[in-house]
Structure formats: structure tokens, C-alpha cells
Amino acid sequence: SRPAYNIVKESFEKRKGFHESGELVHFDQFCPWKSHLYKLEEETKNEGLIKFVFFKSGPMYRVQAVSTHESGFENRISLHEDWRGKRGDELKEASGIDSICFVHHSGFIGGANELSDVIKMAELSIAKHRESASA
């Protein structure tokens, strides 16, 4: 199996092919990613760039917020506040996302059955964050 650093580095380098924003990174296999991601951002002068990472966990895809600092709990951008702590139909209704499964009450992680839906979760959360920041 590939070392975690290689997985993170390849995913970081291919991020624009994954999403045009360049702010989202998809790991094709789960690995301990945090320290490697912060190091890569620093080395490439992209500190603070990556907002969410994606990986598969069992049958579900996860979207995880990247914290401001490696050891901190504050996220650069959290998942949409209207979805936090909700599940099932209530969450589907609040988000308008078909295969959404859960969003943690703190907004740091969520899941859906489709990769396209966890991407949508990130996009909508980023849009909501930028809208409130500029309001």
C-alpha cells in the first residue's frame, strides 16, 4: 500500500482535476492526512487553501472540514449550520441533497452515499459561509 504522504501529495496535486475551485481534495483511500496536508500547503505557499477533504468510509462517502490549524478544532469552513445534527428525511429536506446521510452537530464531518453529493455539501457550505462573511 502507498504511504499516507504519497496519497495526500498525489491528491493535493490533482485537486483541480477533482474540483475546479482547487479548495477540495479527494483521497482515493483513507489515510492519516492532516499533518501531510498542512505541510504541503506550507511548502507550496497555499496555507489555508483546502476547505474540505473527501474519502470513502464503508459504503458511504465522507466530507470533512479542514481545521484552521493542525491541532485546533476551529474549522476553516464548517458544514452548513442548518444541517448540523440532523438525519434522515429532515436532513434531506433541509439540504435538498438526495443521498445525504448525516452531518455532525459540530459541522466538522458529514456523509452521503454518492461522491457527487458530498461535493455538493461542501459547495453549498462554502457558498453559505462566504455569503454570511460578506453580509
PDB file of C-alpha atoms in Angstrom:
ATOM      1  CA  SER A   1       0.000   0.000   0.000  1.00  0.00           C
ATOM      2  CA  ARG A   2       1.103   3.577  -0.654  1.00  0.00           C
ATOM      3  CA  PRO A   3       2.462   5.643   2.212  1.00  0.00           C
ATOM      4  CA  ALA A   4      -0.013   8.227   3.512  1.00  0.00           C
ATOM      5  CA  TYR A   5       2.213  11.120   2.440  1.00  0.00           C
ATOM      6  CA  ASN A   6       2.132   9.917  -1.188  1.00  0.00           C
ATOM      7  CA  ILE A   7      -1.652   9.550  -1.165  1.00  0.00           C
ATOM      8  CA  VAL A   8      -2.068  13.073   0.222  1.00  0.00           C
ATOM      9  CA  LYS A   9       0.529  14.592  -2.122  1.00  0.00           C
ATOM     10  CA  GLU A  10      -0.988  12.985  -5.254  1.00  0.00           C
ATOM     11  CA  SER A  11      -4.490  14.043  -4.199  1.00  0.00           C
ATOM     12  CA  PHE A  12      -3.305  17.582  -3.423  1.00  0.00           C
ATOM     13  CA  GLU A  13      -1.586  17.866  -6.807  1.00  0.00           C
ATOM     14  CA  LYS A  14      -4.656  16.534  -8.656  1.00  0.00           C
ATOM     15  CA  ARG A  15      -7.160  18.682  -6.747  1.00  0.00           C
ATOM     16  CA  LYS A  16      -8.044  20.964  -9.694  1.00  0.00           C
ATOM     17  CA  GLY A  17      -8.965  17.909 -11.748  1.00  0.00           C
ATOM     18  CA  PHE A  18     -11.263  16.853  -8.917  1.00  0.00           C
ATOM     19  CA  HIS A  19     -12.888  20.275  -8.434  1.00  0.00           C
ATOM     20  CA  GLU A  20     -12.242  23.494 -10.311  1.00  0.00           C
ATOM     21  CA  SER A  21     -12.100  25.566  -7.103  1.00  0.00           C
ATOM     22  CA  GLY A  22      -8.853  23.879  -6.082  1.00  0.00           C
ATOM     23  CA  GLU A  23     -10.141  24.026  -2.478  1.00  0.00           C
ATOM     24  CA  LEU A  24     -11.352  20.432  -2.234  1.00  0.00           C
ATOM     25  CA  VAL A  25      -9.182  17.318  -2.008  1.00  0.00           C
ATOM     26  CA  HIS A  26     -10.333  13.744  -2.591  1.00  0.00           C
ATOM     27  CA  PHE A  27      -8.341  10.825  -1.171  1.00  0.00           C
ATOM     28  CA  ASP A  28      -8.935   7.641  -3.154  1.00  0.00           C
ATOM     29  CA  GLN A  29      -8.162   5.708   0.012  1.00  0.00           C
ATOM     30  CA  PHE A  30      -8.445   6.859   3.584  1.00  0.00           C
ATOM     31  CA  CYS A  31      -5.199   7.642   5.372  1.00  0.00           C
ATOM     32  CA  PRO A  32      -3.937   9.858   8.194  1.00  0.00           C
ATOM     33  CA  TRP A  33      -3.914  13.075   6.153  1.00  0.00           C
ATOM     34  CA  LYS A  34      -3.803  16.106   8.431  1.00  0.00           C
ATOM     35  CA  SER A  35      -0.090  16.684   9.062  1.00  0.00           C
ATOM     36  CA  HIS A  36       0.744  15.932   5.414  1.00  0.00           C
ATOM     37  CA  LEU A  37      -1.871  18.350   4.092  1.00  0.00           C
ATOM     38  CA  TYR A  38      -0.697  21.259   6.266  1.00  0.00           C
ATOM     39  CA  LYS A  39       2.901  20.556   5.263  1.00  0.00           C
ATOM     40  CA  LEU A  40       2.026  20.512   1.540  1.00  0.00           C
ATOM     41  CA  GLU A  41       0.058  23.747   1.833  1.00  0.00           C
ATOM     42  CA  GLU A  42       3.032  25.367   3.529  1.00  0.00           C
ATOM     43  CA  GLU A  43       5.578  24.041   1.020  1.00  0.00           C
ATOM     44  CA  THR A  44       3.520  25.261  -1.928  1.00  0.00           C
ATOM     45  CA  LYS A  45       2.633  28.624  -0.299  1.00  0.00           C
ATOM     46  CA  ASN A  46      -1.042  27.662  -0.187  1.00  0.00           C
ATOM     47  CA  GLU A  47      -1.694  27.993   3.545  1.00  0.00           C
ATOM     48  CA  GLY A  48      -5.387  27.891   4.354  1.00  0.00           C
ATOM     49  CA  LEU A  49      -6.380  26.860   0.830  1.00  0.00           C
ATOM     50  CA  ILE A  50      -8.060  23.492   1.341  1.00  0.00           C
ATOM     51  CA  LYS A  51     -11.511  23.744   2.902  1.00  0.00           C
ATOM     52  CA  PHE A  52     -12.767  20.147   2.776  1.00  0.00           C
ATOM     53  CA  VAL A  53     -11.396  16.668   2.157  1.00  0.00           C
ATOM     54  CA  PHE A  54     -13.298  13.617   0.915  1.00  0.00           C
ATOM     55  CA  PHE A  55     -12.810   9.902   1.416  1.00  0.00           C
ATOM     56  CA  LYS A  56     -14.829   6.704   1.373  1.00  0.00           C
ATOM     57  CA  SER A  57     -15.740   5.028   4.630  1.00  0.00           C
ATOM     58  CA  GLY A  58     -17.563   1.740   4.162  1.00  0.00           C
ATOM     59  CA  PRO A  59     -20.369   2.284   1.653  1.00  0.00           C
ATOM     60  CA  MET A  60     -20.524   5.996   2.457  1.00  0.00           C
ATOM     61  CA  TYR A  61     -18.522   8.990   1.285  1.00  0.00           C
ATOM     62  CA  ARG A  62     -17.392  11.427   3.946  1.00  0.00           C
ATOM     63  CA  VAL A  63     -16.748  15.137   3.702  1.00  0.00           C
ATOM     64  CA  GLN A  64     -14.539  16.512   6.457  1.00  0.00           C
ATOM     65  CA  ALA A  65     -13.814  20.152   7.215  1.00  0.00           C
ATOM     66  CA  VAL A  66     -10.164  21.165   7.463  1.00  0.00           C
ATOM     67  CA  SER A  67      -9.347  22.874  10.751  1.00  0.00           C
ATOM     68  CA  THR A  68      -7.659  26.262  10.815  1.00  0.00           C
ATOM     69  CA  HIS A  69      -4.564  24.751  12.428  1.00  0.00           C
ATOM     70  CA  GLU A  70      -3.396  21.169  12.597  1.00  0.00           C
ATOM     71  CA  SER A  71      -4.082  20.820  16.313  1.00  0.00           C
ATOM     72  CA  GLY A  72      -7.139  23.066  16.531  1.00  0.00           C
ATOM     73  CA  PHE A  73     -10.850  22.360  16.459  1.00  0.00           C
ATOM     74  CA  GLU A  74     -11.930  25.506  14.651  1.00  0.00           C
ATOM     75  CA  ASN A  75     -12.723  24.778  11.001  1.00  0.00           C
ATOM     76  CA  ARG A  76     -11.741  26.972   8.078  1.00  0.00           C
ATOM     77  CA  ILE A  77     -15.323  26.456   6.924  1.00  0.00           C
ATOM     78  CA  SER A  78     -17.821  24.179   8.679  1.00  0.00           C
ATOM     79  CA  LEU A  79     -20.641  22.251   7.078  1.00  0.00           C
ATOM     80  CA  HIS A  80     -23.876  24.248   6.677  1.00  0.00           C
ATOM     81  CA  GLU A  81     -25.325  25.220  10.063  1.00  0.00           C
ATOM     82  CA  ASP A  82     -28.917  24.367   9.039  1.00  0.00           C
ATOM     83  CA  TRP A  83     -27.921  20.712   8.553  1.00  0.00           C
ATOM     84  CA  ARG A  84     -25.963  20.095  11.739  1.00  0.00           C
ATOM     85  CA  GLY A  85     -27.180  17.265  13.941  1.00  0.00           C
ATOM     86  CA  LYS A  86     -29.976  16.325  11.537  1.00  0.00           C
ATOM     87  CA  ARG A  87     -30.535  12.909   9.933  1.00  0.00           C
ATOM     88  CA  GLY A  88     -32.857  11.121   7.558  1.00  0.00           C
ATOM     89  CA  ASP A  89     -35.702  12.934   5.840  1.00  0.00           C
ATOM     90  CA  GLU A  90     -35.290  16.042   7.961  1.00  0.00           C
ATOM     91  CA  LEU A  91     -31.728  16.415   6.680  1.00  0.00           C
ATOM     92  CA  LYS A  92     -32.678  15.626   3.066  1.00  0.00           C
ATOM     93  CA  GLU A  93     -35.362  18.287   3.254  1.00  0.00           C
ATOM     94  CA  ALA A  94     -33.088  20.907   4.844  1.00  0.00           C
ATOM     95  CA  SER A  95     -30.289  20.336   2.333  1.00  0.00           C
ATOM     96  CA  GLY A  96     -32.071  19.286  -0.860  1.00  0.00           C
ATOM     97  CA  ILE A  97     -29.379  16.610  -1.278  1.00  0.00           C
ATOM     98  CA  ASP A  98     -30.698  13.155  -2.188  1.00  0.00           C
ATOM     99  CA  SER A  99     -28.198  10.734  -0.700  1.00  0.00           C
ATOM    100  CA  ILE A 100     -27.137  12.818   2.323  1.00  0.00           C
ATOM    101  CA  CYS A 101     -26.938  10.677   5.490  1.00  0.00           C
ATOM    102  CA  PHE A 102     -25.672  12.774   8.369  1.00  0.00           C
ATOM    103  CA  VAL A 103     -23.944  15.960   9.445  1.00  0.00           C
ATOM    104  CA  HIS A 104     -22.226  16.021  12.838  1.00  0.00           C
ATOM    105  CA  HIS A 105     -23.687  18.583  15.252  1.00  0.00           C
ATOM    106  CA  SER A 106     -20.361  20.472  15.279  1.00  0.00           C
ATOM    107  CA  GLY A 107     -20.287  20.700  11.469  1.00  0.00           C
ATOM    108  CA  PHE A 108     -16.853  19.105  11.058  1.00  0.00           C
ATOM    109  CA  ILE A 109     -17.907  15.950   9.206  1.00  0.00           C
ATOM    110  CA  GLY A 110     -20.817  14.625   7.192  1.00  0.00           C
ATOM    111  CA  GLY A 111     -21.661  11.779   4.879  1.00  0.00           C
ATOM    112  CA  ALA A 112     -23.669  10.812   1.807  1.00  0.00           C
ATOM    113  CA  ASN A 113     -23.947   7.718  -0.358  1.00  0.00           C
ATOM    114  CA  GLU A 114     -22.708   9.475  -3.502  1.00  0.00           C
ATOM    115  CA  LEU A 115     -19.429  11.286  -4.055  1.00  0.00           C
ATOM    116  CA  SER A 116     -21.255  13.972  -6.064  1.00  0.00           C
ATOM    117  CA  ASP A 117     -23.463  14.640  -3.029  1.00  0.00           C
ATOM    118  CA  VAL A 118     -20.611  15.131  -0.537  1.00  0.00           C
ATOM    119  CA  ILE A 119     -19.090  17.544  -3.078  1.00  0.00           C
ATOM    120  CA  LYS A 120     -22.426  19.386  -3.190  1.00  0.00           C
ATOM    121  CA  MET A 121     -22.431  19.500   0.630  1.00  0.00           C
ATOM    122  CA  ALA A 122     -19.038  21.230   0.539  1.00  0.00           C
ATOM    123  CA  GLU A 123     -20.013  23.634  -2.252  1.00  0.00           C
ATOM    124  CA  LEU A 124     -23.212  24.745  -0.502  1.00  0.00           C
ATOM    125  CA  SER A 125     -21.394  25.109   2.833  1.00  0.00           C
ATOM    126  CA  ILE A 126     -18.670  27.251   1.243  1.00  0.00           C
ATOM    127  CA  ALA A 127     -21.279  29.414  -0.517  1.00  0.00           C
ATOM    128  CA  LYS A 128     -23.223  29.869   2.743  1.00  0.00           C
ATOM    129  CA  HIS A 129     -20.017  30.769   4.621  1.00  0.00           C
ATOM    130  CA  ARG A 130     -18.948  33.354   2.031  1.00  0.00           C
ATOM    131  CA  GLU A 131     -22.431  34.842   1.914  1.00  0.00           C
ATOM    132  CA  SER A 132     -22.503  35.309   5.716  1.00  0.00           C
ATOM    133  CA  ALA A 133     -18.926  36.605   5.738  1.00  0.00           C
ATOM    134  CA  SER A 134     -19.746  39.322   3.206  1.00  0.00           C
ATOM    135  CA  ALA A 135     -23.114  40.219   4.765  1.00  0.00           C
TER     136      ALA A 135
END
